[in-house]
């Protein structure tokens, strides 16, 4: 027991010592760290790696060296804090679970804003945790495979019309079915159903829109709308058309150029209003991309930022660019 405590202490002192020697920010015994925010092109978070023991306060003094930034911790309810140039904002954090946490910038400070991320390592004895891999891994889905719908509706399907059809859809409304099927696959399944033979193609698309609607909620969609505006619209566009202000400005940052971008064209953000592309993607596929990122395409990795629930809400929101009255 004592040995463990000592070990934790040593790690803390080493990290603190490193900061003291390198930057002169280590202040005495207490865990006070001055965290400088800079645009990623000139350094991002300095330092971008912090260590604290579980249940110990971590006192942060946040300041910006250039423009306004914001500070938030991924997967937590901690509200974002603005960081302004020339001002020191104090913030005390305490983590009750050991592990690695990500902090990130919440203000669009430039084209590489989303690269402003750092990690906090929380040391301590961890409780055995069962980590469930994301759904796309569980079902063996290749999220990088190109996809293009063969069948698309002649106009935007309406969840309301779908509900009014009063079909027996319960087999399609389970979250297992919904998450692992693209809207196109669901439509093909309905079209194959002989008891529905009398209905038009568009009516069956309305039924698909209704299945998608019943797998989300008003609350989830309104939270996702906010998350989308804050984190996605700058690339994917407010209307989802892939035409955000930073859509064609993704550039490698210093030192990363070769690794992240070699062999890759700069890919434009996905157009969520394109039915051929989106109706052929299952929720598991979209969630997978969201969690893992594009790996070199310019699509950031969001798995460390959002809770699982938030990722499913965002996925539901992305389909709302295809269906009427989903929210
Ligand atoms: C910095 C620009 C950028 C931001 C910010 C961004 N994306 Fe993307 N996203 C891209 C690019 C570029 C692609 C296309 C390349 C790819 O699929 O990897 C993409 C692709 C995707 C895809 C894959 C679609 C498919 O069919 O495979 C999803 C889903 C997605 N983004 C969701 C989001 C969501 C949700 C957010 C906000 C939380 C977001 N993106 C923020 C650039 C961005
Ligand atoms: Cu920033």
Short mmCIF file of C-alpha atoms and ligand atoms in Angstrom, two decimals:
data_model
loop_
_atom_site.label_atom_id
_atom_site.label_comp_id
_atom_site.label_asym_id
_atom_site.label_seq_id
_atom_site.Cartn_x
_atom_site.Cartn_y
_atom_site.Cartn_z
CA UNK A 1 0.00 0.00 0.00
CA UNK A 2 2.71 2.44 1.01
CA UNK A 3 4.72 1.47 -2.01
CA UNK A 4 1.80 2.29 -4.28
CA UNK A 5 1.35 5.67 -2.66
CA UNK A 6 5.03 6.37 -3.03
CA UNK A 7 4.90 5.44 -6.69
CA UNK A 8 2.04 7.81 -7.33
CA UNK A 9 3.93 10.52 -5.50
CA UNK A 10 7.03 10.00 -7.60
CA UNK A 11 5.08 10.23 -10.82
CA UNK A 12 3.50 13.46 -9.69
CA UNK A 13 6.81 14.94 -8.63
CA UNK A 14 8.51 13.93 -11.85
CA UNK A 15 5.85 15.50 -13.96
CA UNK A 16 5.82 18.57 -11.77
CA UNK A 17 9.60 18.68 -11.90
CA UNK A 18 9.54 18.46 -15.67
CA UNK A 19 7.26 21.42 -15.86
CA UNK A 20 9.39 23.36 -13.37
CA UNK A 21 12.56 22.83 -15.33
CA UNK A 22 11.03 23.28 -18.74
CA UNK A 23 8.70 26.17 -18.18
CA UNK A 24 8.93 27.33 -14.61
CA UNK A 25 5.27 26.88 -13.85
CA UNK A 26 5.46 24.37 -11.06
CA UNK A 27 4.54 26.14 -7.89
CA UNK A 28 5.48 24.48 -4.63
CA UNK A 29 3.88 21.30 -3.41
CA UNK A 30 0.30 21.90 -4.42
CA UNK A 31 -0.83 20.78 -7.80
CA UNK A 32 -1.11 24.13 -9.53
CA UNK A 33 -0.50 24.14 -13.25
CA UNK A 34 -0.58 27.10 -15.58
CA UNK A 35 -2.05 25.91 -18.82
CA UNK A 36 -1.37 28.10 -21.85
CA UNK A 37 -3.73 27.97 -24.81
CA UNK A 38 -2.38 28.75 -28.26
CA UNK A 39 -3.66 28.11 -31.75
CA UNK A 40 -2.47 24.65 -32.86
CA UNK A 41 -0.13 26.15 -35.49
CA UNK A 42 1.90 27.75 -32.70
CA UNK A 43 1.74 25.00 -30.12
CA UNK A 44 -1.81 24.23 -28.97
CA UNK A 45 -2.05 23.49 -25.26
CA UNK A 46 1.15 23.99 -23.31
CA UNK A 47 1.56 21.61 -21.58
CA UNK A 48 -0.60 19.10 -23.43
CA UNK A 49 -0.17 16.38 -20.87
CA UNK A 50 -1.03 16.61 -17.17
CA UNK A 51 -0.93 14.05 -14.39
CA UNK A 52 -2.85 14.03 -11.13
CA UNK A 53 -3.78 11.38 -8.58
CA UNK A 54 -7.39 10.32 -8.25
CA UNK A 55 -9.33 12.40 -5.70
CA UNK A 56 -6.58 15.02 -5.56
CA UNK A 57 -7.40 18.55 -6.66
CA UNK A 58 -5.76 19.75 -9.85
CA UNK A 59 -5.64 23.54 -9.79
CA UNK A 60 -5.46 24.97 -13.26
CA UNK A 61 -4.60 28.54 -14.14
CA UNK A 62 -5.84 28.93 -17.70
CA UNK A 63 -4.60 31.68 -19.96
CA UNK A 64 -4.37 32.36 -23.67
CA UNK A 65 -1.27 33.52 -25.54
CA UNK A 66 -3.20 34.62 -28.62
CA UNK A 67 -6.97 34.56 -29.25
CA UNK A 68 -9.97 33.39 -27.25
CA UNK A 69 -10.09 29.66 -26.62
CA UNK A 70 -12.29 27.44 -24.48
CA UNK A 71 -11.52 24.57 -22.13
CA UNK A 72 -13.62 21.46 -21.58
CA UNK A 73 -13.08 17.85 -20.57
CA UNK A 74 -14.37 15.15 -22.90
CA UNK A 75 -17.16 12.81 -21.75
CA UNK A 76 -17.95 14.94 -18.72
CA UNK A 77 -20.64 17.37 -17.59
CA UNK A 78 -18.07 19.99 -16.60
CA UNK A 79 -19.21 23.13 -18.43
CA UNK A 80 -16.77 24.73 -20.86
CA UNK A 81 -14.69 27.65 -19.57
CA UNK A 82 -13.61 30.51 -21.81
CA UNK A 83 -9.93 31.40 -21.88
CA UNK A 84 -9.02 34.94 -22.82
CA UNK A 85 -5.67 36.48 -23.75
CA UNK A 86 -3.98 38.25 -20.87
CA UNK A 87 -6.44 36.93 -18.28
CA UNK A 88 -5.92 34.04 -15.87
CA UNK A 89 -8.95 31.86 -15.19
CA UNK A 90 -8.67 29.49 -12.26
CA UNK A 91 -10.30 26.11 -12.34
CA UNK A 92 -10.03 23.21 -9.93
CA UNK A 93 -10.64 19.69 -11.19
CA UNK A 94 -10.95 16.48 -9.25
CA UNK A 95 -11.21 13.03 -10.80
CA UNK A 96 -12.53 10.14 -8.78
CA UNK A 97 -11.65 7.51 -11.40
CA UNK A 98 -8.13 6.77 -12.63
CA UNK A 99 -7.72 6.80 -16.39
CA UNK A 100 -6.95 9.09 -19.29
CA UNK A 101 -9.11 12.14 -19.91
CA UNK A 102 -9.03 14.45 -22.90
CA UNK A 103 -9.29 18.21 -22.68
CA UNK A 104 -10.11 20.19 -25.76
CA UNK A 105 -10.73 23.68 -27.05
CA UNK A 106 -14.37 24.74 -27.42
CA UNK A 107 -13.90 27.93 -29.45
CA UNK A 108 -13.22 27.90 -33.19
CA UNK A 109 -9.85 29.60 -32.96
CA UNK A 110 -8.74 28.69 -36.50
CA UNK A 111 -8.81 25.99 -39.16
CA UNK A 112 -6.97 23.57 -36.90
CA UNK A 113 -9.05 24.37 -33.82
CA UNK A 114 -10.18 20.76 -33.39
CA UNK A 115 -6.56 19.67 -33.05
CA UNK A 116 -6.31 21.52 -29.73
CA UNK A 117 -6.43 18.55 -27.43
CA UNK A 118 -4.46 17.40 -24.44
CA UNK A 119 -4.63 14.55 -21.97
CA UNK A 120 -4.84 14.27 -18.21
CA UNK A 121 -3.56 11.05 -16.77
CA UNK A 122 -5.28 10.27 -13.49
CA UNK A 123 -3.29 7.80 -11.48
CA UNK A 124 -4.57 5.49 -8.80
CA UNK A 125 -5.94 2.07 -8.25
CA UNK A 126 -8.50 1.39 -10.93
CA UNK A 127 -11.60 -0.63 -10.46
CA UNK A 128 -11.83 -3.43 -13.04
CA UNK A 129 -13.75 -1.96 -15.91
CA UNK A 130 -15.39 -3.87 -18.69
CA UNK A 131 -14.69 -1.99 -21.88
CA UNK A 132 -17.17 -2.74 -24.64
CA UNK A 133 -15.80 -2.10 -28.11
CA UNK A 134 -17.87 0.16 -30.37
CA UNK A 135 -20.69 -1.50 -32.30
CA UNK A 136 -18.92 -1.40 -35.68
CA UNK A 137 -16.11 -3.48 -34.20
CA UNK A 138 -18.53 -5.92 -32.56
CA UNK A 139 -20.37 -6.57 -35.81
CA UNK A 140 -17.22 -6.54 -37.95
CA UNK A 141 -18.24 -3.58 -40.10
CA UNK A 142 -15.67 -2.02 -42.45
CA UNK A 143 -16.42 1.67 -41.95
CA UNK A 144 -13.98 2.69 -44.69
CA UNK A 145 -15.71 0.71 -47.44
CA UNK A 146 -17.20 3.02 -50.06
CA UNK A 147 -20.99 2.99 -50.07
CA UNK A 148 -23.53 4.35 -52.51
CA UNK A 149 -27.26 3.69 -52.31
CA UNK A 150 -28.84 1.96 -55.28
CA UNK A 151 -32.35 2.84 -54.12
CA UNK A 152 -33.25 6.34 -53.01
CA UNK A 153 -36.64 7.98 -52.47
CA UNK A 154 -38.16 10.26 -55.12
CA UNK A 155 -38.65 12.95 -52.48
CA UNK A 156 -37.80 13.45 -48.79
CA UNK A 157 -39.54 10.73 -46.76
CA UNK A 158 -41.87 11.86 -43.99
CA UNK A 159 -41.83 10.17 -40.57
CA UNK A 160 -45.32 11.54 -39.95
CA UNK A 161 -46.73 9.88 -43.08
CA UNK A 162 -44.90 6.72 -42.10
CA UNK A 163 -46.58 6.71 -38.70
CA UNK A 164 -49.98 7.25 -40.30
CA UNK A 165 -49.58 4.06 -42.35
CA UNK A 166 -49.96 2.14 -39.07
CA UNK A 167 -47.82 -0.77 -40.22
CA UNK A 168 -46.72 -3.44 -37.83
CA UNK A 169 -43.07 -2.41 -37.68
CA UNK A 170 -41.97 -3.56 -34.25
CA UNK A 171 -39.38 -5.98 -35.66
CA UNK A 172 -37.68 -3.06 -37.41
CA UNK A 173 -37.93 -0.62 -34.54
CA UNK A 174 -35.62 -2.40 -32.12
CA UNK A 175 -32.34 -0.59 -31.56
CA UNK A 176 -30.47 -3.76 -32.68
CA UNK A 177 -32.14 -3.62 -36.08
CA UNK A 178 -31.93 0.14 -36.44
CA UNK A 179 -28.28 0.47 -35.50
CA UNK A 180 -27.02 -2.28 -37.79
CA UNK A 181 -29.05 -1.45 -40.92
CA UNK A 182 -28.83 1.43 -43.34
CA UNK A 183 -32.12 3.12 -44.27
CA UNK A 184 -31.69 1.58 -47.72
CA UNK A 185 -31.39 -1.93 -46.25
CA UNK A 186 -34.50 -1.30 -44.14
CA UNK A 187 -36.37 -0.13 -47.24
CA UNK A 188 -35.29 -3.25 -49.18
CA UNK A 189 -36.50 -5.42 -46.28
CA UNK A 190 -39.89 -3.67 -46.28
CA UNK A 191 -40.12 -3.90 -50.07
CA UNK A 192 -39.53 -7.65 -49.90
CA UNK A 193 -42.38 -8.02 -47.41
CA UNK A 194 -45.31 -9.37 -49.43
CA UNK A 195 -47.89 -8.09 -46.96
CA UNK A 196 -46.76 -4.55 -47.90
CA UNK A 197 -46.82 -5.11 -51.66
CA UNK A 198 -49.73 -2.70 -52.15
CA UNK A 199 -47.79 0.27 -50.82
CA UNK A 200 -45.80 2.62 -53.00
CA UNK A 201 -42.02 2.94 -52.86
CA UNK A 202 -42.31 6.35 -51.24
CA UNK A 203 -44.75 5.08 -48.63
CA UNK A 204 -42.20 2.47 -47.61
CA UNK A 205 -39.57 5.20 -47.38
CA UNK A 206 -41.98 7.08 -45.10
CA UNK A 207 -42.09 3.95 -42.95
CA UNK A 208 -38.27 3.94 -42.84
CA UNK A 209 -38.26 7.60 -41.73
CA UNK A 210 -40.70 6.61 -38.99
CA UNK A 211 -38.47 3.72 -37.84
CA UNK A 212 -35.54 6.16 -37.65
CA UNK A 213 -37.65 8.67 -35.72
CA UNK A 214 -38.78 6.13 -33.14
CA UNK A 215 -35.13 5.36 -32.39
CA UNK A 216 -34.42 8.85 -31.13
CA UNK A 217 -36.12 11.54 -29.06
CA UNK A 218 -36.75 15.27 -29.13
CA UNK A 219 -34.28 15.75 -26.29
CA UNK A 220 -31.54 13.72 -27.95
CA UNK A 221 -32.00 15.62 -31.21
CA UNK A 222 -31.94 19.04 -29.63
CA UNK A 223 -28.77 18.21 -27.70
CA UNK A 224 -27.24 16.88 -30.93
CA UNK A 225 -28.26 19.99 -32.82
CA UNK A 226 -26.24 22.04 -30.35
CA UNK A 227 -23.26 19.67 -30.46
CA UNK A 228 -23.39 19.73 -34.25
CA UNK A 229 -23.43 23.53 -34.43
CA UNK A 230 -20.53 23.69 -32.00
CA UNK A 231 -18.33 20.90 -33.33
CA UNK A 232 -19.28 19.90 -36.85
CA UNK A 233 -20.86 22.78 -38.76
CA UNK A 234 -17.55 24.52 -39.46
CA UNK A 235 -16.64 21.63 -41.75
CA UNK A 236 -19.91 19.86 -42.64
CA UNK A 237 -21.94 23.07 -42.96
CA UNK A 238 -24.95 24.31 -40.99
CA UNK A 239 -27.26 22.71 -43.54
CA UNK A 240 -25.19 19.50 -43.62
CA UNK A 241 -24.12 19.99 -47.23
CA UNK A 242 -20.39 19.68 -46.53
CA UNK A 243 -19.83 23.37 -47.19
CA UNK A 244 -18.74 24.70 -43.81
CA UNK A 245 -16.37 27.65 -43.63
CA UNK A 246 -13.39 25.35 -43.00
CA UNK A 247 -14.49 22.60 -45.37
CA UNK A 248 -11.70 23.11 -47.90
CA UNK A 249 -9.06 24.50 -45.59
CA UNK A 250 -7.78 21.43 -43.83
CA UNK A 251 -4.02 21.74 -43.73
CA UNK A 252 -1.34 19.68 -42.08
CA UNK A 253 0.15 21.27 -38.97
CA UNK A 254 3.84 21.42 -38.20
CA UNK A 255 5.60 18.12 -37.75
CA UNK A 256 2.56 16.06 -38.69
CA UNK A 257 2.48 16.71 -42.38
CA UNK A 258 4.00 13.48 -43.60
CA UNK A 259 2.45 11.17 -41.13
CA UNK A 260 -1.14 12.33 -41.29
CA UNK A 261 -1.48 13.41 -44.87
CA UNK A 262 0.96 11.49 -47.04
CA UNK A 263 -0.79 9.45 -49.68
CA UNK A 264 -4.09 11.14 -48.89
CA UNK A 265 -5.78 13.76 -50.95
CA UNK A 266 -7.45 16.32 -48.75
CA UNK A 267 -10.97 14.87 -48.66
CA UNK A 268 -13.94 17.20 -48.47
CA UNK A 269 -16.33 16.78 -45.54
CA UNK A 270 -19.22 14.41 -46.19
CA UNK A 271 -22.38 15.98 -47.59
CA UNK A 272 -25.09 14.70 -45.22
CA UNK A 273 -27.81 15.92 -47.59
CA UNK A 274 -26.68 13.45 -50.30
CA UNK A 275 -29.17 10.54 -50.12
CA UNK A 276 -26.93 8.17 -52.11
CA UNK A 277 -24.27 8.49 -49.47
CA UNK A 278 -26.21 8.73 -46.23
CA UNK A 279 -29.10 6.34 -46.91
CA UNK A 280 -26.56 3.59 -47.57
CA UNK A 281 -24.87 4.06 -44.19
CA UNK A 282 -26.02 2.34 -41.01
CA UNK A 283 -25.99 4.12 -37.65
CA UNK A 284 -23.17 1.76 -36.62
CA UNK A 285 -21.10 2.94 -39.62
CA UNK A 286 -21.68 6.64 -38.98
CA UNK A 287 -21.05 6.22 -35.26
CA UNK A 288 -17.86 4.31 -36.04
CA UNK A 289 -16.50 7.12 -38.21
CA UNK A 290 -17.47 9.64 -35.58
CA UNK A 291 -15.77 7.74 -32.76
CA UNK A 292 -12.64 6.73 -34.65
CA UNK A 293 -12.28 9.63 -37.08
CA UNK A 294 -11.19 9.41 -40.70
CA UNK A 295 -7.54 8.62 -39.91
CA UNK A 296 -5.83 11.12 -42.16
CA UNK A 297 -8.83 12.49 -44.07
CA UNK A 298 -9.45 15.56 -41.92
CA UNK A 299 -12.38 13.99 -40.07
CA UNK A 300 -11.40 14.32 -36.40
CA UNK A 301 -11.73 11.53 -33.87
CA UNK A 302 -14.54 12.30 -31.42
CA UNK A 303 -14.65 9.14 -29.32
CA UNK A 304 -12.71 10.77 -26.51
CA UNK A 305 -14.89 13.89 -26.52
CA UNK A 306 -18.48 12.62 -26.50
CA UNK A 307 -20.29 10.10 -24.35
CA UNK A 308 -21.66 7.06 -26.17
CA UNK A 309 -25.16 8.45 -25.81
CA UNK A 310 -24.09 11.72 -27.41
CA UNK A 311 -22.56 9.85 -30.36
CA UNK A 312 -25.89 8.04 -31.03
CA UNK A 313 -27.76 11.34 -30.72
CA UNK A 314 -25.42 12.95 -33.25
CA UNK A 315 -25.93 10.02 -35.63
CA UNK A 316 -29.73 10.42 -35.39
CA UNK A 317 -29.27 14.09 -36.06
CA UNK A 318 -27.24 13.38 -39.23
CA UNK A 319 -30.15 11.40 -40.69
CA UNK A 320 -32.44 14.37 -40.08
CA UNK A 321 -30.88 15.91 -43.20
CA UNK A 322 -32.59 13.07 -45.13
CA UNK A 323 -35.99 12.79 -43.46
CA UNK A 324 -38.79 15.26 -42.86
CA UNK A 325 -40.05 15.88 -39.34
CA UNK A 326 -37.39 13.87 -37.60
CA UNK A 327 -37.19 16.81 -35.26
C1 LIG B 1 -12.15 19.55 -39.50
C2 LIG B 1 -13.26 19.21 -40.33
C3 LIG B 1 -14.33 18.27 -39.77
C4 LIG B 1 -15.02 18.40 -38.61
C5 LIG B 1 -14.89 19.47 -37.54
C6 LIG B 1 -15.95 17.28 -38.58
N1 LIG B 1 -15.81 16.51 -39.68
FE1 LIG B 1 -16.87 14.84 -40.14
N2 LIG B 1 -15.77 14.58 -41.81
C7 LIG B 1 -14.81 15.45 -42.26
C8 LIG B 1 -14.27 14.94 -43.51
C9 LIG B 1 -13.17 15.59 -44.32
C10 LIG B 1 -14.96 13.75 -43.80
C11 LIG B 1 -14.82 12.84 -45.04
C12 LIG B 1 -13.68 11.91 -44.91
C13 LIG B 1 -13.98 10.72 -44.07
O1 LIG B 1 -15.07 10.16 -44.12
O2 LIG B 1 -13.07 10.34 -43.33
C14 LIG B 1 -15.90 13.55 -42.69
C15 LIG B 1 -16.72 12.45 -42.57
C16 LIG B 1 -17.66 12.27 -41.57
C17 LIG B 1 -18.51 11.11 -41.44
C18 LIG B 1 -18.46 9.86 -42.28
C19 LIG B 1 -19.58 9.74 -43.24
C20 LIG B 1 -19.51 8.45 -44.00
O3 LIG B 1 -20.43 8.18 -44.74
O4 LIG B 1 -18.57 7.69 -43.86
C21 LIG B 1 -19.32 11.34 -40.36
C22 LIG B 1 -20.38 10.41 -39.80
C23 LIG B 1 -18.96 12.63 -39.82
N3 LIG B 1 -17.95 13.17 -40.58
C24 LIG B 1 -19.56 13.21 -38.74
C25 LIG B 1 -19.08 14.36 -38.12
C26 LIG B 1 -19.66 14.91 -36.92
C27 LIG B 1 -20.90 14.40 -36.23
C28 LIG B 1 -18.87 15.97 -36.57
C29 LIG B 1 -18.99 16.84 -35.33
C30 LIG B 1 -19.00 16.18 -34.07
C31 LIG B 1 -17.83 16.10 -37.56
N4 LIG B 1 -17.99 15.11 -38.49
C32 LIG B 1 -16.85 17.08 -37.55
C33 LIG B 1 -14.37 16.60 -41.67
C34 LIG B 1 -14.82 17.09 -40.44
CU1 LIG B 2 -8.60 27.06 -29.48
#
